[in-house]
Amino acid sequence: MFERCLYFNLNALTRKVNRIWESEFRQTGLSAPHAYVMRLVLSEPGISQKHLAEELHLDPSTVTRFVDALAERRLVRRDTSHTDRRSAAVFPTAEGKRLQKKLEKIGEGLFQAMQTRLGDKHFQELVSALREARSTLEKS
Amino acid sequence: MFERCLYFNLNALTRKVNRIWESEFRQTGLSAPHAYVMRLVLSEPGISQKHLAEELHLDPSTVTRFVDALAERRLVRRDTSHTDRRSAAVFPTAEGKRLQKKLEKIGEGLFQAMQTRLGDKHFQELVSALREARSTLEKS
DNA sequence: CCCTTATGTTTGTATGTACAACCATTATTA
DNA sequence: TAATAATGGTTGTACATACAAACATAAGGG
């Protein structure tokens, strides 16, 4: 009934893709969203939560909670920025750094698995279309 | 950092689209997911929850809860099917039926708004790509 | 330098959704 | 037909996520 519906098709695919991602990242002990925060912290140690929220398109309160969870597990630590004491700088711990290789490998594996399963061209066009749609909806 | 990532782009766009849908359907007093269940019940009175779950690609337990919520608001009622007493048949109430026009109008409005904003061709290709990706991932 | 406003973070709370375990009923098979 | 398996639904629980309100600090204007 909703074959032509953007909302329906987006959500249905997202749930399915999320299950795949979830199951791959489970071997790191992290959920997929936590893994993505971790990857970003690893790639930019000292990043602020505001910046994390912007890059990930998440609400700042959500980022607070994700960072809380990672800090709880001693994978990151928070430091108040010395240039602006409102701002939290998030750093990977040594234990966090030890995850980096595995996280990137899983990410790369998923990228290639999707490329293969969906077909190189389809895959790339889908991702571009998603990015473009978001950027269009962000304007206006 | 995740520009080429299916998971990231899918989730980011979904959150954005969901906010748009949410805000449009709010005038009916229903969340977008509840509105979609309602639309399906209206289009197929007596539909079973199993069938609802299948069509919407939702877990049966999720459907239980959505139908609970709609029943609470007297928009639908549950009847045990007479051919299989395990199965629940879901019917719109009179009050539920009164929502139909508005629901369809909002759905149609969103369809056209998206078509316009994203461009006719882009829109159609995106929706097709989403549907095809899901169907590909469902096999294998 | 105070007062107001802006900004980054956190907390309270609410919703969507899944999974696993369970219950009730129906179907199957020994 | 009694025992077992399959099926539809529900409940317990957990997580992702948002929004609004609060809080702390910083910036700017009198």
Tab-separated table of C-alpha atoms (C1' of nucleotides) in Angstrom:
chain	number	residue	atom	x	y	z
A	1	MET	CA	0.000	0.000	0.000
A	2	PHE	CA	2.861	2.407	0.669
A	3	GLU	CA	5.140	1.321	-2.143
A	4	ARG	CA	5.656	4.855	-3.377
A	5	CYS	CA	5.991	6.398	0.034
A	6	LEU	CA	9.331	7.917	0.944
A	7	TYR	CA	8.692	7.708	4.665
A	8	PHE	CA	7.699	4.088	4.576
A	9	ASN	CA	10.528	2.898	2.344
A	10	LEU	CA	13.138	4.908	4.206
A	11	ASN	CA	12.149	3.579	7.572
A	12	ALA	CA	11.798	0.000	6.412
A	13	LEU	CA	15.231	-0.003	4.812
A	14	THR	CA	16.805	1.801	7.735
A	15	ARG	CA	15.552	-0.790	10.192
A	16	LYS	CA	16.942	-3.557	8.055
A	17	VAL	CA	20.311	-1.905	7.516
A	18	ASN	CA	20.559	-1.043	11.180
A	19	ARG	CA	20.129	-4.677	12.100
A	20	ILE	CA	23.013	-5.622	9.823
A	21	TRP	CA	25.263	-2.918	11.237
A	22	GLU	CA	24.276	-3.775	14.780
A	23	SER	CA	25.170	-7.384	14.328
A	24	GLU	CA	28.581	-6.594	12.847
A	25	PHE	CA	29.606	-4.071	15.469
A	26	ARG	CA	28.414	-6.291	18.286
A	27	GLN	CA	31.795	-8.035	18.277
A	28	THR	CA	33.316	-4.819	19.594
A	29	GLY	CA	30.826	-4.680	22.452
A	30	LEU	CA	29.435	-1.444	21.020
A	31	SER	CA	26.143	-0.652	19.386
A	32	ALA	CA	26.412	0.843	15.917
A	33	PRO	CA	25.659	4.406	17.049
A	34	HIS	CA	28.228	4.185	19.834
A	35	ALA	CA	30.730	2.763	17.377
A	36	TYR	CA	30.274	5.754	15.101
A	37	VAL	CA	30.844	8.216	17.911
A	38	MET	CA	33.926	6.256	18.865
A	39	ARG	CA	35.233	6.313	15.321
A	40	LEU	CA	34.838	10.060	15.167
A	41	VAL	CA	36.559	10.586	18.501
A	42	LEU	CA	39.411	8.371	17.361
A	43	SER	CA	39.775	10.316	14.150
A	44	GLU	CA	39.698	13.667	15.933
A	45	PRO	CA	40.841	13.358	19.529
A	46	GLY	CA	39.667	16.262	21.634
A	47	ILE	CA	36.610	16.908	19.493
A	48	SER	CA	33.822	18.788	21.265
A	49	GLN	CA	30.380	17.338	21.800
A	50	LYS	CA	28.862	20.106	19.774
A	51	HIS	CA	31.075	19.152	16.892
A	52	LEU	CA	30.223	15.466	17.341
A	53	ALA	CA	26.539	16.328	17.250
A	54	GLU	CA	26.959	18.365	14.092
A	55	GLU	CA	28.953	15.769	12.215
A	56	LEU	CA	26.651	12.959	13.182
A	57	HIS	CA	23.460	14.990	12.764
A	58	LEU	CA	22.399	14.075	16.274
A	59	ASP	CA	20.895	16.156	19.023
A	60	PRO	CA	23.471	17.375	21.560
A	61	SER	CA	21.590	15.625	24.351
A	62	THR	CA	21.932	12.363	22.484
A	63	VAL	CA	25.651	12.916	22.165
A	64	THR	CA	25.904	13.574	25.888
A	65	ARG	CA	24.376	10.181	26.498
A	66	PHE	CA	26.516	8.334	24.003
A	67	VAL	CA	29.677	9.899	25.388
A	68	ASP	CA	28.491	9.023	28.901
A	69	ALA	CA	28.190	5.404	27.834
A	70	LEU	CA	31.629	5.334	26.204
A	71	ALA	CA	33.186	7.042	29.221
A	72	GLU	CA	31.517	4.549	31.535
A	73	ARG	CA	33.323	1.810	29.656
A	74	ARG	CA	36.603	3.731	29.813
A	75	LEU	CA	36.844	4.059	26.044
A	76	VAL	CA	36.859	7.852	26.099
A	77	ARG	CA	37.340	10.565	28.675
A	78	ARG	CA	35.946	14.065	28.847
A	79	ASP	CA	38.079	17.084	29.535
A	80	THR	CA	36.781	20.619	29.797
A	81	SER	CA	38.302	22.621	27.001
A	82	HIS	CA	40.850	25.131	28.297
A	83	THR	CA	39.841	27.736	25.780
A	84	ASP	CA	36.128	27.513	26.582
A	85	ARG	CA	35.142	25.891	29.819
A	86	ARG	CA	31.599	25.286	28.655
A	87	SER	CA	32.836	22.911	26.052
A	88	ALA	CA	33.767	19.273	26.611
A	89	ALA	CA	36.711	17.835	24.712
A	90	VAL	CA	36.418	14.104	24.190
A	91	PHE	CA	39.541	11.961	23.968
A	92	PRO	CA	39.995	8.257	23.361
A	93	THR	CA	41.678	6.377	26.207
A	94	ALA	CA	44.406	3.839	25.553
A	95	GLU	CA	41.768	1.143	25.684
A	96	GLY	CA	39.687	3.113	23.212
A	97	LYS	CA	42.598	3.406	20.844
A	98	ARG	CA	42.973	-0.321	20.876
A	99	LEU	CA	39.540	-0.571	19.239
A	100	GLN	CA	40.366	1.597	16.272
A	101	LYS	CA	41.688	-1.049	13.910
A	102	LYS	CA	38.737	-3.322	14.499
A	103	LEU	CA	36.211	-0.529	14.073
A	104	GLU	CA	37.691	0.581	10.804
A	105	LYS	CA	37.900	-2.969	9.572
A	106	ILE	CA	34.250	-3.591	10.308
A	107	GLY	CA	33.270	-0.334	8.648
A	108	GLU	CA	35.282	-1.198	5.570
A	109	GLY	CA	33.849	-4.706	5.482
A	110	LEU	CA	30.301	-3.392	5.596
A	111	PHE	CA	31.057	-0.883	2.872
A	112	GLN	CA	32.322	-3.601	0.600
A	113	ALA	CA	29.605	-6.073	1.513
A	114	MET	CA	26.945	-3.511	0.619
A	115	GLN	CA	28.739	-2.564	-2.559
A	116	THR	CA	28.742	-6.180	-3.565
A	117	ARG	CA	25.238	-7.042	-2.507
A	118	LEU	CA	23.564	-3.985	-3.970
A	119	GLY	CA	25.831	-3.652	-6.943
A	120	ASP	CA	28.544	-1.060	-7.247
A	121	LYS	CA	26.550	1.429	-9.245
A	122	HIS	CA	23.269	1.048	-7.371
A	123	PHE	CA	25.064	1.370	-4.090
A	124	GLN	CA	26.860	4.542	-5.000
A	125	GLU	CA	23.753	6.104	-6.477
A	126	LEU	CA	21.711	5.244	-3.428
A	127	VAL	CA	24.205	6.812	-1.055
A	128	SER	CA	24.466	9.924	-3.218
A	129	ALA	CA	20.726	10.228	-3.450
A	130	LEU	CA	20.426	9.994	0.316
A	131	ARG	CA	23.044	12.659	0.847
A	132	GLU	CA	21.530	14.952	-1.739
A	133	ALA	CA	18.034	14.566	-0.392
A	134	ARG	CA	19.245	15.478	3.064
A	135	SER	CA	21.078	18.491	1.816
A	136	THR	CA	18.024	19.620	-0.145
A	137	LEU	CA	15.771	19.242	2.876
A	138	GLU	CA	18.236	21.109	5.053
A	139	LYS	CA	17.853	24.183	2.923
A	140	SER	CA	14.343	25.640	2.879
B	1	MET	CA	33.908	11.578	7.665
B	2	PHE	CA	31.058	9.204	6.828
B	3	GLU	CA	29.990	10.786	3.563
B	4	ARG	CA	30.078	7.497	1.696
B	5	CYS	CA	28.534	5.453	4.435
B	6	LEU	CA	25.138	3.913	3.786
B	7	TYR	CA	24.310	3.528	7.455
B	8	PHE	CA	25.145	7.107	8.290
B	9	ASN	CA	23.352	8.705	5.357
B	10	LEU	CA	20.328	6.501	5.738
B	11	ASN	CA	19.876	7.274	9.403
B	12	ALA	CA	20.540	10.973	9.030
B	13	LEU	CA	17.969	11.339	6.258
B	14	THR	CA	15.461	9.151	8.053
B	15	ARG	CA	15.603	11.297	11.163
B	16	LYS	CA	15.049	14.393	9.112
B	17	VAL	CA	12.178	12.956	7.075
B	18	ASN	CA	10.584	11.540	10.203
B	19	ARG	CA	10.527	14.991	11.752
B	20	ILE	CA	8.704	16.355	8.722
B	21	TRP	CA	6.162	13.530	8.739
B	22	GLU	CA	5.705	13.813	12.483
B	23	SER	CA	4.936	17.479	12.273
B	24	GLU	CA	2.374	17.019	9.497
B	25	PHE	CA	0.501	14.164	11.118
B	26	ARG	CA	0.456	15.870	14.477
B	27	GLN	CA	-2.724	17.717	13.450
B	28	THR	CA	-4.532	14.382	13.580
B	29	GLY	CA	-3.309	13.725	17.111
B	30	LEU	CA	-1.376	10.715	15.847
B	31	SER	CA	2.319	10.081	15.490
B	32	ALA	CA	3.427	9.145	11.993
B	33	PRO	CA	3.819	5.430	12.758
B	34	HIS	CA	0.378	5.304	14.352
B	35	ALA	CA	-1.059	7.140	11.388
B	36	TYR	CA	0.323	4.514	9.024
B	37	VAL	CA	-1.184	1.684	11.022
B	38	MET	CA	-4.461	3.562	11.012
B	39	ARG	CA	-4.337	4.075	7.260
B	40	LEU	CA	-3.788	0.389	6.715
B	41	VAL	CA	-6.618	-0.593	9.031
B	42	LEU	CA	-8.894	1.841	7.236
B	43	SER	CA	-7.964	0.409	3.894
B	44	GLU	CA	-8.445	-3.166	5.047
B	45	PRO	CA	-10.889	-3.375	7.936
B	46	GLY	CA	-10.507	-6.609	9.867
B	47	ILE	CA	-6.831	-7.002	8.976
B	48	SER	CA	-4.884	-9.213	11.384
B	49	GLN	CA	-1.953	-7.934	13.396
B	50	LYS	CA	0.310	-10.424	11.710
B	51	HIS	CA	-0.677	-8.978	8.380
B	52	LEU	CA	-0.169	-5.436	9.655
B	53	ALA	CA	3.307	-6.357	10.847
B	54	GLU	CA	4.168	-7.883	7.498
B	55	GLU	CA	2.937	-4.979	5.422
B	56	LEU	CA	4.626	-2.399	7.581
B	57	HIS	CA	7.795	-4.420	8.108
B	58	LEU	CA	7.434	-4.072	11.841
B	59	ASP	CA	7.867	-6.579	14.614
B	60	PRO	CA	4.563	-8.104	15.805
B	61	SER	CA	5.199	-6.845	19.319
B	62	THR	CA	5.476	-3.337	17.953
B	63	VAL	CA	2.162	-3.739	16.189
B	64	THR	CA	0.565	-4.946	19.406
B	65	ARG	CA	1.616	-1.714	21.032
B	66	PHE	CA	0.505	0.522	18.195
B	67	VAL	CA	-2.886	-1.157	18.045
B	68	ASP	CA	-3.137	-0.841	21.841
B	69	ALA	CA	-2.584	2.879	21.508
B	70	LEU	CA	-5.148	3.294	18.735
B	71	ALA	CA	-7.672	1.181	20.629
B	72	GLU	CA	-7.091	3.258	23.763
B	73	ARG	CA	-8.141	6.294	21.751
B	74	ARG	CA	-11.169	4.458	20.370
B	75	LEU	CA	-9.947	4.722	16.790
B	76	VAL	CA	-9.869	0.968	16.277
B	77	ARG	CA	-11.199	-2.094	18.044
B	78	ARG	CA	-9.865	-5.637	18.199
B	79	ASP	CA	-12.014	-8.661	17.567
B	80	THR	CA	-10.785	-12.235	17.790
B	81	SER	CA	-11.070	-13.780	14.374
B	82	HIS	CA	-13.811	-16.399	14.209
B	83	THR	CA	-11.825	-18.644	11.905
B	84	ASP	CA	-8.702	-18.628	14.091
B	85	ARG	CA	-9.067	-17.532	17.645
B	86	ARG	CA	-5.376	-16.820	18.022
B	87	SER	CA	-5.638	-14.050	15.503
B	88	ALA	CA	-6.830	-10.507	16.183
B	89	ALA	CA	-8.887	-8.710	13.568
B	90	VAL	CA	-8.529	-4.947	13.752
B	91	PHE	CA	-11.412	-2.700	12.692
B	92	PRO	CA	-11.722	1.055	12.519
B	93	THR	CA	-14.406	2.532	14.746
B	94	ALA	CA	-16.768	5.223	13.509
B	95	GLU	CA	-14.462	7.785	15.029
B	96	GLY	CA	-11.534	6.153	13.272
B	97	LYS	CA	-13.308	6.305	9.953
B	98	ARG	CA	-13.790	10.006	10.407
B	99	LEU	CA	-10.006	10.402	10.258
B	100	GLN	CA	-9.579	8.738	6.895
B	101	LYS	CA	-9.980	11.753	4.648
B	102	LYS	CA	-7.549	13.830	6.642
B	103	LEU	CA	-4.961	11.059	6.802
B	104	GLU	CA	-5.051	10.517	3.075
B	105	LYS	CA	-4.883	14.213	2.411
B	106	ILE	CA	-1.805	14.609	4.579
B	107	GLY	CA	-0.172	11.618	2.924
B	108	GLU	CA	-0.886	13.002	-0.497
B	109	GLY	CA	0.364	16.440	0.510
B	110	LEU	CA	3.646	15.020	1.750
B	111	PHE	CA	4.057	12.986	-1.403
B	112	GLN	CA	3.680	16.062	-3.537
B	113	ALA	CA	5.760	18.270	-1.307
B	114	MET	CA	8.626	15.800	-1.490
B	115	GLN	CA	8.216	15.418	-5.210
B	116	THR	CA	8.487	19.151	-5.574
B	117	ARG	CA	11.299	19.725	-3.149
B	118	LEU	CA	13.490	16.861	-4.322
B	119	GLY	CA	12.531	17.066	-7.941
B	120	ASP	CA	10.227	14.645	-9.650
B	121	LYS	CA	12.906	12.418	-11.103
B	122	HIS	CA	15.207	12.410	-8.077
B	123	PHE	CA	12.315	11.645	-5.813
B	124	GLN	CA	11.093	8.721	-7.811
B	125	GLU	CA	14.576	7.304	-8.218
B	126	LEU	CA	15.283	7.603	-4.526
B	127	VAL	CA	12.126	5.779	-3.553
B	128	SER	CA	12.791	3.051	-6.087
B	129	ALA	CA	16.361	2.680	-4.928
B	130	LEU	CA	15.185	2.313	-1.340
B	131	ARG	CA	12.646	-0.306	-2.274
B	132	GLU	CA	15.101	-2.240	-4.392
B	133	ALA	CA	17.815	-2.167	-1.771
B	134	ARG	CA	15.408	-3.557	0.782
B	135	SER	CA	14.269	-6.284	-1.522
B	136	THR	CA	17.882	-7.196	-2.310
B	137	LEU	CA	18.797	-7.363	1.347
B	138	GLU	CA	15.748	-9.453	2.102
B	139	LYS	CA	16.999	-12.186	-0.172
B	140	SER	CA	20.327	-13.726	0.871
C	1	DC	C1'	32.288	46.421	35.154
C	2	DC	C1'	27.127	44.838	35.477
C	3	DC	C1'	23.215	42.962	32.691
C	4	DT	C1'	21.492	40.587	29.127
C	5	DT	C1'	21.915	37.357	25.685
C	6	DA	C1'	24.121	33.515	23.412
C	7	DT	C1'	26.262	28.993	23.563
C	8	DG	C1'	27.620	24.229	25.124
C	9	DT	C1'	26.127	20.686	28.020
C	10	DT	C1'	23.065	18.046	30.953
C	11	DT	C1'	18.712	16.179	32.860
C	12	DG	C1'	13.890	14.891	32.805
C	13	DT	C1'	10.822	12.748	30.181
C	14	DA	C1'	8.606	10.635	26.236
C	15	DT	C1'	8.263	7.741	22.045
C	16	DG	C1'	9.539	4.153	18.631
C	17	DT	C1'	11.145	-0.074	18.186
C	18	DA	C1'	13.303	-4.728	18.777
C	19	DC	C1'	14.209	-9.177	20.915
C	20	DA	C1'	13.376	-12.903	23.961
C	21	DA	C1'	10.304	-15.283	26.679
C	22	DC	C1'	5.831	-16.388	27.340
C	23	DC	C1'	0.741	-17.724	26.649
C	24	DA	C1'	-3.096	-19.391	23.953
C	25	DT	C1'	-4.721	-21.770	20.170
C	26	DT	C1'	-4.325	-24.591	16.142
C	27	DA	C1'	-2.044	-28.156	13.308
C	28	DT	C1'	0.570	-32.390	12.941
C	29	DT	C1'	2.188	-36.693	13.860
C	30	DA	C1'	3.095	-40.977	16.437
D	1	DT	C1'	-6.360	-39.256	20.416
D	2	DA	C1'	-2.456	-37.708	23.252
D	3	DA	C1'	1.871	-35.398	22.609
D	4	DT	C1'	4.482	-32.195	20.125
D	5	DA	C1'	5.254	-28.524	17.128
D	6	DA	C1'	3.934	-24.351	14.873
D	7	DT	C1'	1.644	-19.901	14.876
D	8	DG	C1'	-0.419	-15.391	16.477
D	9	DG	C1'	-0.265	-12.363	20.070
D	10	DT	C1'	1.470	-10.113	24.468
D	11	DT	C1'	4.739	-8.689	28.092
D	12	DG	C1'	9.186	-7.557	30.065
D	13	DT	C1'	12.924	-5.156	29.107
D	14	DA	C1'	16.343	-2.505	26.718
D	15	DC	C1'	18.160	0.961	23.595
D	16	DA	C1'	18.199	5.082	20.335
D	17	DT	C1'	16.710	9.274	20.097
D	18	DA	C1'	14.306	13.824	20.531
D	19	DC	C1'	12.542	17.976	22.819
D	20	DA	C1'	12.169	21.194	26.485
D	21	DA	C1'	13.965	23.072	30.486
D	22	DA	C1'	17.768	23.898	33.335
D	23	DC	C1'	22.567	25.113	34.166
D	24	DA	C1'	27.150	26.927	33.532
D	25	DT	C1'	30.088	29.790	31.212
D	26	DA	C1'	31.228	33.229	27.825
D	27	DA	C1'	30.458	37.531	25.030
D	28	DG	C1'	28.719	42.001	24.088
D	29	DG	C1'	26.514	46.516	25.141
D	30	DG	C1'	25.318	49.990	28.290
